[in-house]
Coordinates of C-alpha atoms in Angstrom, one line a residue:
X1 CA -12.0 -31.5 21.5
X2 CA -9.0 -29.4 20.8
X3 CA -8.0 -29.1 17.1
X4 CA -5.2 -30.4 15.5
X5 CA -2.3 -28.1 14.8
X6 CA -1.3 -28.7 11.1
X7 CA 2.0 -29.7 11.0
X8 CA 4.8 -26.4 10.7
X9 CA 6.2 -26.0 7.2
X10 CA 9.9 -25.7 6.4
X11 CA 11.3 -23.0 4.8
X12 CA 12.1 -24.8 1.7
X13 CA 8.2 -26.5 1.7
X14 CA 6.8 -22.9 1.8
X15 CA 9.1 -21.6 -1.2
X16 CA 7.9 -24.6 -3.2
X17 CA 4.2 -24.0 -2.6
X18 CA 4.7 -20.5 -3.9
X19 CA 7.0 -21.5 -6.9
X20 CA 4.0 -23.6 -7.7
X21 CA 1.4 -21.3 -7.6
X22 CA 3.3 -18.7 -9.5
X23 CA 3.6 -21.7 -11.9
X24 CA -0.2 -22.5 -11.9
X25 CA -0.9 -18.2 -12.1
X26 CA 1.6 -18.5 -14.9
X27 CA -0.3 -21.1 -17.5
X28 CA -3.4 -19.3 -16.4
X29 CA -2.5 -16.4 -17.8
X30 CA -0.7 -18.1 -20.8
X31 CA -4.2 -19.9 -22.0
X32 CA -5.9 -16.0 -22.1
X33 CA -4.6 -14.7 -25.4
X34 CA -3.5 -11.1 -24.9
X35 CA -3.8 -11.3 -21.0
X36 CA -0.1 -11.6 -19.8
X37 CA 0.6 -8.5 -22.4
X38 CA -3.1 -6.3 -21.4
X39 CA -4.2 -6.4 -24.9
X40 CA -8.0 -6.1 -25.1
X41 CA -9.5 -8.0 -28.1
X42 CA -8.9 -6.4 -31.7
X43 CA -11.2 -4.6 -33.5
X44 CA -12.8 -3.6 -30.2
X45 CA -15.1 -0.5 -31.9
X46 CA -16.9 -0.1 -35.0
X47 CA -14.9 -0.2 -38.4
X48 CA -15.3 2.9 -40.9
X49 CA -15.3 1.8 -44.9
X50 CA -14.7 5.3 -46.8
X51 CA -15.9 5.8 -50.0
X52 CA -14.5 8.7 -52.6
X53 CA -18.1 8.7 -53.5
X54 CA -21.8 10.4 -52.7
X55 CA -24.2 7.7 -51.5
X56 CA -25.6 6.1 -54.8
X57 CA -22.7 7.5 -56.6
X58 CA -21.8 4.7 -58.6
X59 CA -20.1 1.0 -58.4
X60 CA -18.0 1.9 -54.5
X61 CA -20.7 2.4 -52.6
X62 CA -23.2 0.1 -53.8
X63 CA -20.0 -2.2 -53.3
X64 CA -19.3 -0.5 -49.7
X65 CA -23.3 -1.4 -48.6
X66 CA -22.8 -4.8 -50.4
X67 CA -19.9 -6.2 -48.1
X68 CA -19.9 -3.7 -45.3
X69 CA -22.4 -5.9 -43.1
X70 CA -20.5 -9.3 -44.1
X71 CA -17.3 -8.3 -43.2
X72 CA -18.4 -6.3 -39.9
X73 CA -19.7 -10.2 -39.0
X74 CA -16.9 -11.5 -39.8
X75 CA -14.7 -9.4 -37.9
X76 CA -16.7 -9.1 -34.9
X77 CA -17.5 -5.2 -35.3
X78 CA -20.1 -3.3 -37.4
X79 CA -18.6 -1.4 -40.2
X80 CA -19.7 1.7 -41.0
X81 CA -20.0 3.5 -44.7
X82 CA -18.6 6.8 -44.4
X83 CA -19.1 8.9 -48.5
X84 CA -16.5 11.5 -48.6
X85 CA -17.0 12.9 -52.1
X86 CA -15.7 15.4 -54.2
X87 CA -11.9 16.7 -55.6
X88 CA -12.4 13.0 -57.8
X89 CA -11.8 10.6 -54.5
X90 CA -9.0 12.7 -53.4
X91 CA -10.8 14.1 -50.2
X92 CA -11.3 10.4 -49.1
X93 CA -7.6 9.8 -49.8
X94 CA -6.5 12.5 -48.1
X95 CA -8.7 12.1 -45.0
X96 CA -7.6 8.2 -44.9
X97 CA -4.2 8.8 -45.1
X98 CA -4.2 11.4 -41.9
X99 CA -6.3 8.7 -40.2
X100 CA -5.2 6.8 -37.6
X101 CA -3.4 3.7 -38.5
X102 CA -5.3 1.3 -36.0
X103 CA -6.8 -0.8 -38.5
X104 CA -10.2 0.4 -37.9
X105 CA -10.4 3.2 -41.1
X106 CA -10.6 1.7 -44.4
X107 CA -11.0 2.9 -48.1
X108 CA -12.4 1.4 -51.0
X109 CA -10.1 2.3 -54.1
X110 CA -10.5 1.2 -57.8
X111 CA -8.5 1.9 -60.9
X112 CA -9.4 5.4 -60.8
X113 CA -8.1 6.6 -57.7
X114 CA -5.1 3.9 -57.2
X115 CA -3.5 4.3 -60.6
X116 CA -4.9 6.7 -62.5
X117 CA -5.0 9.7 -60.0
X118 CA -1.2 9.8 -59.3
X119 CA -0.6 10.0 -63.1
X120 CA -3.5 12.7 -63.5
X121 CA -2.8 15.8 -60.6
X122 CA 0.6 17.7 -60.3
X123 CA 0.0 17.8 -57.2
X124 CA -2.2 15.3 -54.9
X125 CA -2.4 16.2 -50.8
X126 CA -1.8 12.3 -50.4
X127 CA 0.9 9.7 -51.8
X128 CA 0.7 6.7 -53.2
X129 CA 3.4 5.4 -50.3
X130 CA 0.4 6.6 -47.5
X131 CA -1.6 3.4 -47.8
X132 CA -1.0 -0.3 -47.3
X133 CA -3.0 -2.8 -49.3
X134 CA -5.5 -5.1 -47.9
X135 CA -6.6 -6.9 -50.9
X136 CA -8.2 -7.0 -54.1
X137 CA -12.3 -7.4 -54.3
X138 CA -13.1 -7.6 -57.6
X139 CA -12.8 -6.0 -61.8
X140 CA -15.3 -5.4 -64.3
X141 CA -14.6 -4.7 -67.8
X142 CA -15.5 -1.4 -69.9
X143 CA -18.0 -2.2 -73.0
X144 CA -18.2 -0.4 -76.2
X145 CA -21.3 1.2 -77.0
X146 CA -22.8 2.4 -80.3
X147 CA -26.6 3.1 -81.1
X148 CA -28.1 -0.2 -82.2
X149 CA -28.6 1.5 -85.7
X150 CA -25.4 2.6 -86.1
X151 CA -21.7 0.4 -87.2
X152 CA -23.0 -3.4 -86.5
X153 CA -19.0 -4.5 -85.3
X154 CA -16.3 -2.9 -84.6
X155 CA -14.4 -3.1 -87.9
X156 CA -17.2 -1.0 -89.4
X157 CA -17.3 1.6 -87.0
X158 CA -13.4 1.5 -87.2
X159 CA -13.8 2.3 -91.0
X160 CA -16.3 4.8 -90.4
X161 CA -14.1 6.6 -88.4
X162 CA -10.8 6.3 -90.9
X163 CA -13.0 7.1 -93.6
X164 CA -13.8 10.8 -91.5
X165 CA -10.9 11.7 -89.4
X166 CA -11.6 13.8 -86.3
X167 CA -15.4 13.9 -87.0
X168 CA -16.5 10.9 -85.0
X169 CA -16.6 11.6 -81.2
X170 CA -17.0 9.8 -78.0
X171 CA -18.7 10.8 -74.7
X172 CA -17.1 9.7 -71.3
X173 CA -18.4 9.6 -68.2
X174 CA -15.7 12.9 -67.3
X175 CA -12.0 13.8 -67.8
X176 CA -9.1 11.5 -66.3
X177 CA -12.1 8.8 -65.7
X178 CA -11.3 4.9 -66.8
X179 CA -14.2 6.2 -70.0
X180 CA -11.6 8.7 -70.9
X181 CA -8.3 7.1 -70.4
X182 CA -9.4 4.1 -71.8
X183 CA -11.0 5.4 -74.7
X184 CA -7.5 7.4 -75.2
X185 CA -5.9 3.7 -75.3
X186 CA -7.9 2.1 -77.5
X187 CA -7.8 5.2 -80.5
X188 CA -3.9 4.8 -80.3
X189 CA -4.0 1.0 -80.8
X190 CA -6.5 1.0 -83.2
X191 CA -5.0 4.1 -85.4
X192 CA -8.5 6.2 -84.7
X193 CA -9.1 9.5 -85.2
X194 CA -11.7 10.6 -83.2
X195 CA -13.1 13.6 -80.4
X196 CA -13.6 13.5 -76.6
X197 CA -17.3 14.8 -75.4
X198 CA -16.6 14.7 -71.6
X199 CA -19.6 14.9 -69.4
X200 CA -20.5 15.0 -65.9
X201 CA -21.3 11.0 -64.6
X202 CA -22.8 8.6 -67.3
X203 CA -26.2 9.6 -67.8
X204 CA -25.9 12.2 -69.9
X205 CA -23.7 10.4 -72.0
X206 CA -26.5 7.6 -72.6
X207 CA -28.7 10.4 -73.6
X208 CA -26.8 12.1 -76.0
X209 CA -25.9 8.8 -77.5
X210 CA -29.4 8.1 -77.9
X211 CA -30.1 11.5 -79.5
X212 CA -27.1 11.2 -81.7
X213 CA -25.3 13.6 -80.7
X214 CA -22.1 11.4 -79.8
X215 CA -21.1 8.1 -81.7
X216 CA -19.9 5.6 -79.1
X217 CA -18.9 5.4 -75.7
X218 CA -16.4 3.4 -73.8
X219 CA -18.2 2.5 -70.2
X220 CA -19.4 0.4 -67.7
X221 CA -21.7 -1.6 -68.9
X222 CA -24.0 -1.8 -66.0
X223 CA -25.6 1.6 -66.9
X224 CA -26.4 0.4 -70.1
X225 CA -27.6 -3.0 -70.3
X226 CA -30.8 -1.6 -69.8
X227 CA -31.0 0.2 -72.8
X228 CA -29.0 -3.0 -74.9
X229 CA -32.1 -5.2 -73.3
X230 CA -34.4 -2.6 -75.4
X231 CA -32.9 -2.9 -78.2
X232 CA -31.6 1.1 -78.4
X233 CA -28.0 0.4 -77.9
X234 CA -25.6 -2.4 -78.9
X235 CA -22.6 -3.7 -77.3
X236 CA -20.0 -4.1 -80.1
X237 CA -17.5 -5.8 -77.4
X238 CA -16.6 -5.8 -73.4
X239 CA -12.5 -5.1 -72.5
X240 CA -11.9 -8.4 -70.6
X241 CA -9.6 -10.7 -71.5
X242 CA -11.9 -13.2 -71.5
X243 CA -16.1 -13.3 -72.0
X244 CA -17.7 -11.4 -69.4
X245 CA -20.0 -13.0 -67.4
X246 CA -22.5 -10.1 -67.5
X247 CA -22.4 -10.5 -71.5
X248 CA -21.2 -13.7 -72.4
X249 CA -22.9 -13.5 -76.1
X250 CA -20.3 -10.1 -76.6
X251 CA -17.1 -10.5 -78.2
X252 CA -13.7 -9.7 -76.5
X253 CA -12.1 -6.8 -77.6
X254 CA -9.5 -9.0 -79.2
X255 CA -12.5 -11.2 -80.8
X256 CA -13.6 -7.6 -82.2
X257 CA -10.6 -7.2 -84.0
X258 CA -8.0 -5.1 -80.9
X259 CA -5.2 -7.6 -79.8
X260 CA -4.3 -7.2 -76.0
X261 CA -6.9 -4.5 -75.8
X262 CA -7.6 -5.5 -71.9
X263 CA -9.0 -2.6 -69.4
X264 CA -10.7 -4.1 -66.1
X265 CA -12.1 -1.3 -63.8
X266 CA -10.9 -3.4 -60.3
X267 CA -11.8 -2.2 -56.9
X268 CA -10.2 -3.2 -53.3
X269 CA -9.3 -2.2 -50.0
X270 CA -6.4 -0.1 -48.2
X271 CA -5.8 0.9 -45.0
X272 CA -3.3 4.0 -43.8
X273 CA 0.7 3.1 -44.1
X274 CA 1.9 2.1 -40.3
X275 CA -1.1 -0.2 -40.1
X276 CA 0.1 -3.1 -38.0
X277 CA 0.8 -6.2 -40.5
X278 CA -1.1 -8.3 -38.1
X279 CA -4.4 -5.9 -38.7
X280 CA -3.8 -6.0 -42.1
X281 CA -3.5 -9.8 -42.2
X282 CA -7.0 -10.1 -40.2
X283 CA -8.6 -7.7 -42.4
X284 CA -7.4 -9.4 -45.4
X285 CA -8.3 -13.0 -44.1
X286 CA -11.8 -11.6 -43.0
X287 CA -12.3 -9.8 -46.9
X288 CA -11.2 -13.2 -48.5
X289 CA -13.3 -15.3 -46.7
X290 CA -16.6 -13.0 -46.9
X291 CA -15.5 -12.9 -51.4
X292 CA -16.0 -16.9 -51.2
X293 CA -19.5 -17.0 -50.2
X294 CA -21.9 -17.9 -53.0
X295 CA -24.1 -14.8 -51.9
X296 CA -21.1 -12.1 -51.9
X297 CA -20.4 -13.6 -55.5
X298 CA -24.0 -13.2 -56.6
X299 CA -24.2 -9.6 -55.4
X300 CA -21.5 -8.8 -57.1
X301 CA -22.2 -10.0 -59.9
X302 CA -25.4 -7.9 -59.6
X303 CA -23.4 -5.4 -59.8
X304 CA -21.5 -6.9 -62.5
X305 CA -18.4 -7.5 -60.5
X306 CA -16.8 -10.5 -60.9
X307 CA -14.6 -11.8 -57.4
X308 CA -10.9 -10.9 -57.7
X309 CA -8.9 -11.5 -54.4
X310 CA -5.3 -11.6 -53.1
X311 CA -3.3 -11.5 -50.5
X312 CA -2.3 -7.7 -49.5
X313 CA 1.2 -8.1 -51.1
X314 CA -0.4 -9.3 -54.6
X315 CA -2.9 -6.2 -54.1
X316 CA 0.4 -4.3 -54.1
X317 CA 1.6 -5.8 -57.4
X318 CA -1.2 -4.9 -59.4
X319 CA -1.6 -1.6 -57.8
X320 CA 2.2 -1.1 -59.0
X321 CA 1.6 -2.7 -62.5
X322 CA -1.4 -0.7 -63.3
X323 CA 0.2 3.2 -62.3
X324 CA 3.1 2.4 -64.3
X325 CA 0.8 0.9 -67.5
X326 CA -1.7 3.7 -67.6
X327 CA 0.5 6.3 -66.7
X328 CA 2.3 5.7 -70.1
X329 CA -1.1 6.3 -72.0
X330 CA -2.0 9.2 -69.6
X331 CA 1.4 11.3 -70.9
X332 CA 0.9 10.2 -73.9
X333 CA -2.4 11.3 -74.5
X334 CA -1.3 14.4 -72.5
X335 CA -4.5 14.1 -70.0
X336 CA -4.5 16.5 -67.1
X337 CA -7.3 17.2 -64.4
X338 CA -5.6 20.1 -62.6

């Protein structure tokens, strides 16, 4: 049997049967995000946290390993710790700054480097207008340290001091660091007279407290609560504004007798200037949301970091506030590194 001939289409059936396939092709390629514009997924290759530190060198890169693996989970990517030491974070800066602003090459910055360093060098081979914030991770406080025979608060070692002008002395952990600078602030408010040991790194600085050779520090108490757990040193008060967690038996600074005596050591992220907003938004979303797990929290606070976040534009405010605040004491003090 012959078959049938399908009937012939008119010009005006044929035009509708293509208008509605362009309109099926259409919503097709309106339900795959990024298709109509040939986007491929974002972050499509691995993510690089830099740290201004050698591996093991101090509270960045144990906080680099710490979220690294959370937030390469979160965001679909590994991330990768990249230590670019030396030049006191600058040669991190600078190589972050010259990186590509894909969203993919991140830096971990604290106190230090974001408002410190800008205040500190004549000249630095990055500016503070080369990076976008991300967010804020976290702040610890500085403690002060005596020898656990020595001044038994702070009013008596304040005495001590008056009672001997410029023969007490302090160690810190080197020159423009937050042991220094904040140091520098706290014998202006408190009217002491007293000498800067600077050392290389906080070690030596325990040692020489130990052996007497120094009379106090102003540090991060991490590296020490060993040696207040022995009994060898005591913690005369932390610079929080409130009890800190790590300590919560240690006075305030302004419980110790030095109103509005506050210096937090924070940390956060930044990414190159240009970064597309919508990166930046991701990354900050993913670093939020990896901060509010109960784990993150306790390894921070392992670390004794208690969990500060923000949006990227808060990140920016406190970056902002704290140059202009400790610049102030740094020309004051007349501190230079260069």
């Amino acid at each position: 049997m012959p078959r049938p001939v399908p009937p012939r289409r008119t010009h005006a059936a044929i035009h509708y049967l293509r208008r509605r396939r362009m309109v099926a092709a259409g919503l097709i390629v309106a339900a795959a995000p990024g298709a109509a514009r040939g986007q491929a997924p974002w972050p499509d290759r691995p993510l690089r946290a830099v740290v201004p530190f050698p591996p093991g060198g101090g509270t960045l890169d144990a906080l680099a390993r710490a979220l690294a693996p959370a937030l390469g989970a979160v965001l679909g990517q590994p991330m990768v710790v990249e230590n670019r030491a030396g030049a006191g974070g600058n040669i991190a800066a600078e190589a972050v700054a010259r990186a590509e602003p894909d969203g993919l090459t991140l830096i971990l910055v604290s106190t230090g480097l974001a408002a410190f360093s800008p205040n500190l060098y004549a000249q630095l081979p990055w500016k503070p207008e080369d990076f976008a914030s991300v967010g804020l991770i976290g702040r610890s406080p500085l403690g002060l340290f005596v020898r656990a025979d020595g001044p038994a608060d702070f009013a008596t070692l304040a005495a001590a001091a008056r009672a001997r002008p410029g023969a007490m002395t302090y160690g810190s952990a080197g020159n423009g660091l937050p042991s220094h600078v904040g140091m520098e602030l706290l014998r202006r408010q408190a009217g002491l007279d007293i000498t800067h040991v600077p050392y290389r790194g906080t070690p030596p600085v325990v040692t020489d407290l130990l052996a007497g050779r120094i009379d106090m520090a102003l540090d991060s108490p991490p590296a020490w609560l060993g040696q207040v757990q022995a009994g060898r040193v005591r913690m005369l008060f932390a610079t929080s504004a409130a009890r800190w967690s790590g300590a919560p038996e240690v006075p305030t600074a302004a419980e110790a007798g030095v109103p509005d005596f506050v210096v937090e050591n924070w940390q956060g992220l930044q990414v190159p200037a240009r970064t597309p907003s919508d990166r930046i938004d991701r990354l900050s979303r993913a670093l939020r949301d990896v901060l509010a797990a109960p784990e993150t929290q306790a390894r921070l606070a392992r670390l004794g970091i208690d969990v500060w976040t923000s949006t990227p534009a808060e990140m920016d405010g406190v970056v902002a506030r704290e140059r202009a605040r400790w610049g102030a004491v740094i020309r004051a003090a007349g501190i230079r590194v260069d």
